[in-house]
XYZ file of C-alpha atoms in Angstrom:
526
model
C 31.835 23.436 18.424
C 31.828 19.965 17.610
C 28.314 18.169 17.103
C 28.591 14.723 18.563
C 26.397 11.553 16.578
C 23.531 11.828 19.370
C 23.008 15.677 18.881
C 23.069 15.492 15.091
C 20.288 12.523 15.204
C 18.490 14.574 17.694
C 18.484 17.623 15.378
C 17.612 15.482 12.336
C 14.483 13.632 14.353
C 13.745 16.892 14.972
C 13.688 18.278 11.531
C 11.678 15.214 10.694
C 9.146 15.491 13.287
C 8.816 19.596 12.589
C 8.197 18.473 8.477
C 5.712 16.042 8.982
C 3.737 18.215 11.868
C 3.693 20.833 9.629
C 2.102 18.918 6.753
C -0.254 17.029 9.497
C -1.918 20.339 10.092
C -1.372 22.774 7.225
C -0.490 20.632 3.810
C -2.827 17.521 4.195
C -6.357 19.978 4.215
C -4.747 22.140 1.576
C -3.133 19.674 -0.527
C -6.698 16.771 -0.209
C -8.865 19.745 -0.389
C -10.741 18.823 3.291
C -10.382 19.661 7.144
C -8.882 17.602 9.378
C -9.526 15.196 10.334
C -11.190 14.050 6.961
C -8.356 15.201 4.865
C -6.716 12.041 7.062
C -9.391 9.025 6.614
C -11.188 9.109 2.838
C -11.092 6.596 0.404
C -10.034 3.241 1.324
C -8.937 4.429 5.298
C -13.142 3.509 6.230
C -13.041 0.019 5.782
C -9.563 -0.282 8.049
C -11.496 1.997 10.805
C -14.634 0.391 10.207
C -13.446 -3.350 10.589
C -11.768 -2.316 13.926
C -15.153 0.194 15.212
C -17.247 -3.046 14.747
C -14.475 -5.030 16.147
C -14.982 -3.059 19.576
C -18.273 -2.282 19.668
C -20.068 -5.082 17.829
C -17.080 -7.966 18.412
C -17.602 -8.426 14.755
C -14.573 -7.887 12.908
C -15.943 -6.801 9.494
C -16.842 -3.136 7.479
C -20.028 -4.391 6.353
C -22.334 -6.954 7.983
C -24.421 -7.350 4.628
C -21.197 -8.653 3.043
C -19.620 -12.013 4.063
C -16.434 -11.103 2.150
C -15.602 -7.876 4.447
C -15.135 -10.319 7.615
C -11.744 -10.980 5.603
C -11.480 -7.979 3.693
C -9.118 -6.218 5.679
C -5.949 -8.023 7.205
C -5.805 -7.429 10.838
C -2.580 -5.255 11.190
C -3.312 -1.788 10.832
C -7.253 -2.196 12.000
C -5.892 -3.115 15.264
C -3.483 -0.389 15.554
C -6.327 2.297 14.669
C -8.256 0.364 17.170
C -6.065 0.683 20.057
C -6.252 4.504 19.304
C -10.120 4.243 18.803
C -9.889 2.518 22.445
C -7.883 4.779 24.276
C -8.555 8.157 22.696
C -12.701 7.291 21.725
C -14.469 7.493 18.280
C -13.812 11.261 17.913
C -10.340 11.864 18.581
C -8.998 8.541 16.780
C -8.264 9.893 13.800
C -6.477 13.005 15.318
C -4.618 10.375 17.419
C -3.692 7.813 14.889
C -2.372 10.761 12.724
C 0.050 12.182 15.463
C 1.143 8.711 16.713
C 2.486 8.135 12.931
C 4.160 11.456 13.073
C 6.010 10.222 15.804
C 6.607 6.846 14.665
C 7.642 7.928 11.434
C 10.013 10.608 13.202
C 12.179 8.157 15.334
C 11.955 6.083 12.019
C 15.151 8.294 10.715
C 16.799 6.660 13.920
C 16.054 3.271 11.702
C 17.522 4.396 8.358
C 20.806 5.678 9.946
C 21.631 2.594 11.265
C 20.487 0.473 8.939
C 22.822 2.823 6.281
C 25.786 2.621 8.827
C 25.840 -1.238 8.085
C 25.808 -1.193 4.691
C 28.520 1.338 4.347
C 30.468 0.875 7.660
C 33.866 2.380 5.743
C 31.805 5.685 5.013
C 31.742 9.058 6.828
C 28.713 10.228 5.335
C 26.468 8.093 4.146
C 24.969 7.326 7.178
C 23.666 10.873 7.630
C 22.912 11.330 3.969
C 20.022 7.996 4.559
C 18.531 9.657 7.043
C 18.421 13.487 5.802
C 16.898 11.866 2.781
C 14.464 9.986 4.875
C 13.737 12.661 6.976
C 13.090 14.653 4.497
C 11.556 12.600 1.664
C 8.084 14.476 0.334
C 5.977 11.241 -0.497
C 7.006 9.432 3.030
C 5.783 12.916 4.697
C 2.273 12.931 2.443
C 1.508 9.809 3.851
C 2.709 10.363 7.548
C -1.164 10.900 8.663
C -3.245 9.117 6.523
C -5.412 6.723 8.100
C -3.912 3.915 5.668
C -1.324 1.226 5.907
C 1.221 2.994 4.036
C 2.897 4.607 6.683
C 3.075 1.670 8.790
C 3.982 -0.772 6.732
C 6.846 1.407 6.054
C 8.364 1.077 8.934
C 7.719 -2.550 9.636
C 9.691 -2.744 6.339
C 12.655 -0.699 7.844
C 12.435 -2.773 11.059
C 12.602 -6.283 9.341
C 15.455 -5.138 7.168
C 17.979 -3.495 10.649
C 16.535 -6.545 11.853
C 17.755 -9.101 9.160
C 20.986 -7.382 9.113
C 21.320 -6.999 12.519
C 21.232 -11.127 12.677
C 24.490 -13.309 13.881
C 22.755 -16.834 14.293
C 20.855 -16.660 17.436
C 17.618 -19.206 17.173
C 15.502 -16.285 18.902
C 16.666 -13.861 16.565
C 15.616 -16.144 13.709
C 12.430 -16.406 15.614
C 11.434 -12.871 15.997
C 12.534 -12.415 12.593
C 9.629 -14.614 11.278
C 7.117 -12.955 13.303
C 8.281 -9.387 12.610
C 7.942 -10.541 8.514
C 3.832 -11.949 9.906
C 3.375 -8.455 11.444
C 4.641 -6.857 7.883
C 2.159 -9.457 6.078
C -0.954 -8.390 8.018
C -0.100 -4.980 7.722
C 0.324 -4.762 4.011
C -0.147 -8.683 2.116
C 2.562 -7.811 -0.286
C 5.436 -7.488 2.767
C 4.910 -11.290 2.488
C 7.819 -11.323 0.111
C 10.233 -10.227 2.818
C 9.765 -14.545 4.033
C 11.936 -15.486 1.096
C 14.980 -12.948 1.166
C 14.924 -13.547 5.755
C 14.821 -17.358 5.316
C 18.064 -16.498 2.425
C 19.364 -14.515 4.477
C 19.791 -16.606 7.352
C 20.908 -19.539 5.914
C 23.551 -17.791 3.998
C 24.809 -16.544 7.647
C 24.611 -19.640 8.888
C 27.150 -20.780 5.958
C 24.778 -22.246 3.348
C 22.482 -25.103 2.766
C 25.222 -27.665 3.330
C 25.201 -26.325 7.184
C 22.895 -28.185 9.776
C 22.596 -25.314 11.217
C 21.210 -23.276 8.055
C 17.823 -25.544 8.107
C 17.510 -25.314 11.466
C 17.429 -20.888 11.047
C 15.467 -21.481 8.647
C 12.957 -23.603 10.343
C 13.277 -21.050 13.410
C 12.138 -18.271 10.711
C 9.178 -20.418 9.338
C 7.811 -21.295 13.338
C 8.055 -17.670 13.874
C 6.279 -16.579 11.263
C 3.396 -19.347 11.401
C 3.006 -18.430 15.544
C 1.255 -15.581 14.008
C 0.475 -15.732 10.900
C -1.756 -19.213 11.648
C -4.027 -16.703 13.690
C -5.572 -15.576 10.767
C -6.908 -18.529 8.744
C -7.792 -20.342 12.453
C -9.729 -17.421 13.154
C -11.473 -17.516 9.668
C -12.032 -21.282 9.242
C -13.731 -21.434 13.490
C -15.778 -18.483 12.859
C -16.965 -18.852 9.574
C -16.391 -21.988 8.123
C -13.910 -20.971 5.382
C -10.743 -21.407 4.150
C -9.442 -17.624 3.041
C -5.413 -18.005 3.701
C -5.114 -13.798 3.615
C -8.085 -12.362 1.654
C -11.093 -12.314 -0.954
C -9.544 -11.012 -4.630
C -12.258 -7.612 -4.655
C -11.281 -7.157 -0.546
C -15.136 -7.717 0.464
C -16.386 -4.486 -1.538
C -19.987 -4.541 -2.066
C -18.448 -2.253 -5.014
C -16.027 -4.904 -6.315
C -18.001 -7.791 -7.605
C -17.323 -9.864 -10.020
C -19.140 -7.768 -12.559
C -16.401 -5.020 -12.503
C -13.623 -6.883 -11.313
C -13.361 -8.733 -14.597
C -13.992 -5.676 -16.584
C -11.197 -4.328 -15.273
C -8.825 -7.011 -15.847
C -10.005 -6.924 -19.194
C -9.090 -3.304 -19.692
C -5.460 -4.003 -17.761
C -5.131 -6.328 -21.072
C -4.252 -3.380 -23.049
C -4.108 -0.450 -21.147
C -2.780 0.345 -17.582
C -5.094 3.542 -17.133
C -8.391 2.134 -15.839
C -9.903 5.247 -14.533
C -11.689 7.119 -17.744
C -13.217 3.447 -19.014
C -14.669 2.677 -15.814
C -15.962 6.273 -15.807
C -17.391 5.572 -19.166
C -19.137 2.454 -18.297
C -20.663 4.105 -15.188
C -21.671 7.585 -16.826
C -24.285 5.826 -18.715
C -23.951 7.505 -22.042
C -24.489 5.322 -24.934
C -21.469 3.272 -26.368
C -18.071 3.362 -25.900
C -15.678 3.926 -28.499
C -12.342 2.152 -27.642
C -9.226 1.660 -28.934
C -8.983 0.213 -32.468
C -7.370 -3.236 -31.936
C -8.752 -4.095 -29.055
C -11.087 -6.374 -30.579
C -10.551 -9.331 -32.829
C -13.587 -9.272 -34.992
C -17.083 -7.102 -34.973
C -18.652 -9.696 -32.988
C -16.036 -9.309 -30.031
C -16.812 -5.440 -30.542
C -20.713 -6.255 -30.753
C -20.574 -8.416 -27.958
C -18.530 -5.760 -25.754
C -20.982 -2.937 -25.996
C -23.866 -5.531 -25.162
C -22.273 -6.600 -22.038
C -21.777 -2.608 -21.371
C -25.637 -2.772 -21.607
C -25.955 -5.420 -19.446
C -23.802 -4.287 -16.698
C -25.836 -0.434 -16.785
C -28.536 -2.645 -16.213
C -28.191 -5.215 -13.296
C -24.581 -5.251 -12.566
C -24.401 -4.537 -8.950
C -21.054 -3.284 -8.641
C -21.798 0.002 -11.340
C -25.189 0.662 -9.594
C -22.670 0.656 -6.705
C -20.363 3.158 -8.415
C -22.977 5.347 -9.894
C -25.358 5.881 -6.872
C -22.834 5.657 -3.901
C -20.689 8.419 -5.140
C -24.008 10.859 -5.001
C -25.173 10.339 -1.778
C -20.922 10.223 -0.264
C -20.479 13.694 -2.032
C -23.753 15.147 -0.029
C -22.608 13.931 3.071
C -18.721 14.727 2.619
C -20.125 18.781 1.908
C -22.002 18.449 5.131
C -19.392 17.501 7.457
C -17.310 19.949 5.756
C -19.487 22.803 5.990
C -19.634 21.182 10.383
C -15.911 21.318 10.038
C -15.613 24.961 8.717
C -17.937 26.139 11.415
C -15.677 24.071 14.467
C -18.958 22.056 14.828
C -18.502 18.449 16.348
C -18.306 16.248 13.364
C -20.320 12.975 14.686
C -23.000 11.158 13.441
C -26.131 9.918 14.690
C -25.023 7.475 17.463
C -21.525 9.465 17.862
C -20.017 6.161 16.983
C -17.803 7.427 14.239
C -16.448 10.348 12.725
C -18.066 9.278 9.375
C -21.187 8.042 10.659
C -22.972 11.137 8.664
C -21.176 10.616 5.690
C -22.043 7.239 4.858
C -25.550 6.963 7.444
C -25.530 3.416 5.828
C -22.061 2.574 5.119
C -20.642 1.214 8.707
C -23.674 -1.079 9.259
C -24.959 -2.260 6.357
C -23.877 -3.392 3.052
C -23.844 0.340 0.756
C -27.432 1.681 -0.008
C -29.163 -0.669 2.270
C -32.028 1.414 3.173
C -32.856 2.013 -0.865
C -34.452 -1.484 -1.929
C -33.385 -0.536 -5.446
C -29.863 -1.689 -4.399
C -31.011 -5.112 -2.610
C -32.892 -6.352 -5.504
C -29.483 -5.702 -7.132
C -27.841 -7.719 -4.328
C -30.338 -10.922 -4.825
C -31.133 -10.735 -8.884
C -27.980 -9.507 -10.603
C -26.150 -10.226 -13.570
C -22.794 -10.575 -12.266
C -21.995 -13.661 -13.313
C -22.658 -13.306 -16.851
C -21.055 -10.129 -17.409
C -17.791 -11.395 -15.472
C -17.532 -14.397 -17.536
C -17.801 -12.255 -20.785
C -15.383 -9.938 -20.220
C -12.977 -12.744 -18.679
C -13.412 -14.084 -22.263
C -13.087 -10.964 -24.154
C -9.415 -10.837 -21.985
C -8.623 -14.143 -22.717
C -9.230 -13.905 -26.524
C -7.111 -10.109 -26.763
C -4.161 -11.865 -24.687
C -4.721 -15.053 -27.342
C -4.334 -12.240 -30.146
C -2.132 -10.160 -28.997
C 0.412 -12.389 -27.257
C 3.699 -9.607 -26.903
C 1.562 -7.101 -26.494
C -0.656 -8.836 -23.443
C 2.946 -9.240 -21.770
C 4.590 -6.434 -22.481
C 2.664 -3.823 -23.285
C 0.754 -2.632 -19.490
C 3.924 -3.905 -17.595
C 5.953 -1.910 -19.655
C 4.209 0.984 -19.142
C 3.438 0.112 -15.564
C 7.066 -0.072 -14.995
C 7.650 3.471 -16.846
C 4.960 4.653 -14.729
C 7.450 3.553 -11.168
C 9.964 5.185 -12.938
C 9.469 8.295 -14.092
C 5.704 9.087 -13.389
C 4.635 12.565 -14.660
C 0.860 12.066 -15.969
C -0.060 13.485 -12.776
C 1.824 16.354 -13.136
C 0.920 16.548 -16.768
C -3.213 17.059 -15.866
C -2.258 20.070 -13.621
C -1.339 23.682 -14.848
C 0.659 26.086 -12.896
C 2.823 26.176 -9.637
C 0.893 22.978 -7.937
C 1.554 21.315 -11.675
C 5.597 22.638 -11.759
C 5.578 21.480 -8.362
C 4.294 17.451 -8.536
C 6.794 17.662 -11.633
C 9.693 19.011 -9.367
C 8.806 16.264 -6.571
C 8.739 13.179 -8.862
C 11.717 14.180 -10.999
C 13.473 14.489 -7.417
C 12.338 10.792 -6.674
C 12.904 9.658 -10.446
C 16.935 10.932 -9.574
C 16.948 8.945 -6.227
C 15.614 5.936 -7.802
C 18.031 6.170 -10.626
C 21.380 6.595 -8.118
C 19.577 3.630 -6.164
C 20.157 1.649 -9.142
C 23.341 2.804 -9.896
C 24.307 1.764 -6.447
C 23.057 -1.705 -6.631
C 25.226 -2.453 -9.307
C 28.466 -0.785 -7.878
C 27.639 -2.658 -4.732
C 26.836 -5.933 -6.178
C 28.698 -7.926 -4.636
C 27.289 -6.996 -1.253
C 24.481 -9.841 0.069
C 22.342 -6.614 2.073
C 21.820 -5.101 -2.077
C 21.039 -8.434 -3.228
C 18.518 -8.290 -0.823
C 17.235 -4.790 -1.530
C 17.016 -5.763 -5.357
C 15.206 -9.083 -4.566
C 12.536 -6.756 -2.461
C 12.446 -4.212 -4.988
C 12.122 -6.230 -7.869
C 9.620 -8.680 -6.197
C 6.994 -5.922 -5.647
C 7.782 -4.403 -9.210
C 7.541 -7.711 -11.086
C 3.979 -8.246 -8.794
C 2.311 -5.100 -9.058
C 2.715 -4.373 -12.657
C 2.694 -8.057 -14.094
C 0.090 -9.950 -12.078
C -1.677 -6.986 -10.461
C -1.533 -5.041 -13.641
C -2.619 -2.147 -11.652
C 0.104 0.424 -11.035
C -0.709 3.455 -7.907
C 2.291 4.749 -6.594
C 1.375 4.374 -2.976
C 1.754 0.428 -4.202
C 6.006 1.834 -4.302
C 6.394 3.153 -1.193
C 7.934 0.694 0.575
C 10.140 -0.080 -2.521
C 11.291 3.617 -2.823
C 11.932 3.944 0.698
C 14.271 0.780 0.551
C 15.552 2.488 -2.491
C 16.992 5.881 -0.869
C 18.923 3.051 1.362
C 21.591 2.136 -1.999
C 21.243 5.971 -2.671
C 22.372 7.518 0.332
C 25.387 4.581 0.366
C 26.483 6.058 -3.205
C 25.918 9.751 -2.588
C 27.461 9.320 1.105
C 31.022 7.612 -0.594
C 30.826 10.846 -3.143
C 30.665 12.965 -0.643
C 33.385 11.026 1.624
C 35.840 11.865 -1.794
C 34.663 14.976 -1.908
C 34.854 16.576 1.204
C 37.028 14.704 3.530
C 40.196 12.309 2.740
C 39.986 10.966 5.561
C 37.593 7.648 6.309
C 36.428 6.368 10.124
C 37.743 3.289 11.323
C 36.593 0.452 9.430
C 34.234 -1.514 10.885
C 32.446 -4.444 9.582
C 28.864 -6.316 9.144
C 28.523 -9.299 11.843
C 30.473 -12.288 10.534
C 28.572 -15.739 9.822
C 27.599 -16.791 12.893
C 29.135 -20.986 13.353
């Protein structure tokens, strides 16, 4: 019996939606090492639910009141879509239902990448269907299906602009919509921004190049789009609090990210891209730190390090921050999962939020309000002077070591998108052999990905891909300096697009001599 296109897409949504249930409620407690629906919403997934909670119930839209950065930490995309499930569903199911809703989203997603591969190979048979088995399929899209983070979503705002942008044939409301669907991708994730480029390129080179009238004019439709929303954002910032913060405050509002650690750590993205053990180090308390040999120009600079280490043990506010805050999160974090274990309701005080017990202070208040330790540190700290130190022990290493400065931790960051295996490396047996197995697989897709963009050079849609691709690459381990895969996703998802082009034409050879009707991408609109 002959499977027809909508039964195949069925099955494969199907397959998708039966892989990333599964992990929902079986892999994401094993694999995190929590119960739902805290193996869904640690780390970095608070402040999101926090600015929207406070949003709704306060009509504040911060994470913590004590801070004046967190009114712009978080950029309003994905807080409002956790909202509108913290609205419907209340404080205790949120989670739950944010986590299905992206199981579903990301499902019909596969729907995206089919399509999206059908226009850039219209000639092939299977290529279509290879994009989105591979997407439906794809282990690190799954791990993030229900985390409480904007990695899932911006995701598939990413495959939406791109069907989108090739989807385009000149209409001014297209080019309109285009420019707000890129604003919805910037306050979902800031680094989507670089999609405004490649759509205003894009457009224009439809509309027959910068010689054409009617190319500014697309463009200008793309650029009113985008500012109809995007303009929300600083308007909202400058009325409310009389400031001008265009997306959002360098450390993200963190009482945890001051200026005391944020310029340590740009110091040690000088000449390493593994910031984890030295920021351990610093926080531990232990006496000096030994680090690498050439790091420092002259015994002073070495001197002058370890006395700024003093300094910052002493009245930097961000390490009391990272020292005391991780105490008190671990108690609460074993109490709500000993509540979880024994199917107890896992509210706080108020019943406000899932976390509330965790961190009693967290939502409210600026970390460790009630301990008056912490707001002397808040009022009399030494932030300032042990920021401007280590920005000058940075700036002399980069004067020293010129090549290495610049090549060096983007090198190895870009080593690190490639063919990342430290991970793996730190782990022993099958759960080791398996993160191996997994990121080997998505080393190989990355690698035909490539392959493809240069066999398919000639096509504008790869261009496009590479300019994406690249962009984020060239951001996150030049200027950023500081590489976590989840930073990728996006890229690698647009990545398994050039793959399953490639491996779909092999497998057109291969198995069939025979190719479907040509068909053909939407000429350049007049």
């Amino acid at each position: 019996m002959k499977i027809s296109t909508k039964q195949g897409l069925l099955g494969l949504v199907l397959v998708a939606f039966v892989l990333r249930a599964l992990f929902t409620v079986y892999g994401a407690p094993v694999y995190n090492g929590m119960p739902a629906p805290l193996c869904y919403s640690f780390g970095d997934a608070t402040s999101y639910m926090w600015a929207a909670e406070n949003l709704i119930d306060h009509g504040h839209y911060t994470f913590d009141f004590l801070e004046p950065d967190a009114a712009f930490g978080r950029l309003p995309g994905y807080p409002l879509f956790y909202g509108l499930h913290y609205l419907i569903f209340g404080p205790v199911r949120a989670i739950y239902a944010t986590a299905w809703s992206q199981v579903v989203l990301d499902s019909l997603a596969v729907l995206l990448v089919f399509a999206i591969v059908r226009r850039l190979a219209p000639r092939s048979r299977f290529a279509p269907w290879v994009g989105a088995g591979l997407y439906a399929s794809y282990p690190f899209i799954i791990f993030w299906v229900p985390m409480v983070y904007t990695e899932l979503m911006a995701t598939d705002v990413t495959l939406l602009i791109f069907y989108f942008m090739l989807r385009y044939t000149g209409s001014s409301r297209a080019a309109f919509g285009l420019g707000l669907l890129v604003a919805v991708g910037l306050f979902t994730r800031e680094y989507l921004g670089l999609f405004l480029p490649i759509v205003l390129l894009w457009v224009v080179w439809q509309k027959g190049g910068l010689a054409q009238r009617q190319a500014w004019t697309a463009a200008v439709l793309v650029g009113l789009g985008f500012v109809a929303l995007y303009a929300a954002w600083p308007i909202r910032n400058y009325l409310s609090y009389h400031r001008i913060e265009l997306l959002k405050p360098k450390t993200a509002g963190y009482a945890s990210h001051k200026e005391d650690l944020d310029e340590y750590r740009s110091w040690v993205h000088a000449w390493t891209n593994d910031e984890n053990p030295w920021i351990e180090k610093i926080a531990e308390d232990n006496g000096p730190i030994a680090f690498p040999a050439g790091v420092f120009a002259n015994a002073n600079e070495a001197a002058r390090a370890q006395g700024l280490i003093t300094m910052a043990r002493r009245c930097g506010s961000s390490f009391f921050m990272q020292r005391e805050a991780a105490s008190s999160t671990h108690y609460g974090l074993e109490q709500e999962k000993a509540a979880a274990a024994a199917h107890l309701p896992i509210t706080g005080g108020s019943g406000q939020s899932i976390y509330r017990s965790i961190y009693t202070v967290y939502r409210d208040t600026a970390y460790m309000m009630h301990d008056s330790t912490y707001l002397h540190y808040r009022n009399h700290n030494c932030n300032a002077e042990v920021g401007q130190g280590f920005r000058q022990l940075r700036q002399s290493y980069a004067r020293q070591h010129p090549v290495g400065y610049w090549l060096h931790v983007p090198a190895s960051n870009l080593f690190k998108a490639l063919f990342k295996s430290n991970t793996a490396a730190s782990m022993s047996g099958a759960k080791g052999l398996a993160i191996r197995g997994l990121f080997g697989y998505r080393s190989l897709l990355l690698l035909v990905g490539l392959l493809a963009l240069w066999v398919h050079r000639r096509e504008p849609a790869m261009w496009a891909i590479a300019l994406f691709v690249g962009g984020m690459i060239f951001f996150i381990c030049l200027i950023m300096r500081n590489l976590e895969m989840r930073y990728l996703l996006q890229a690698d998802i647009l990545m398994l697009l050039p793959a399953a082009v490639l491996l779909g034409e092999l497998a057109d050879r291969l198995l069939s001599h025979r190719l479907v009707p040509a068909q053909s991408l939407p000429a350049k609109a007049a």
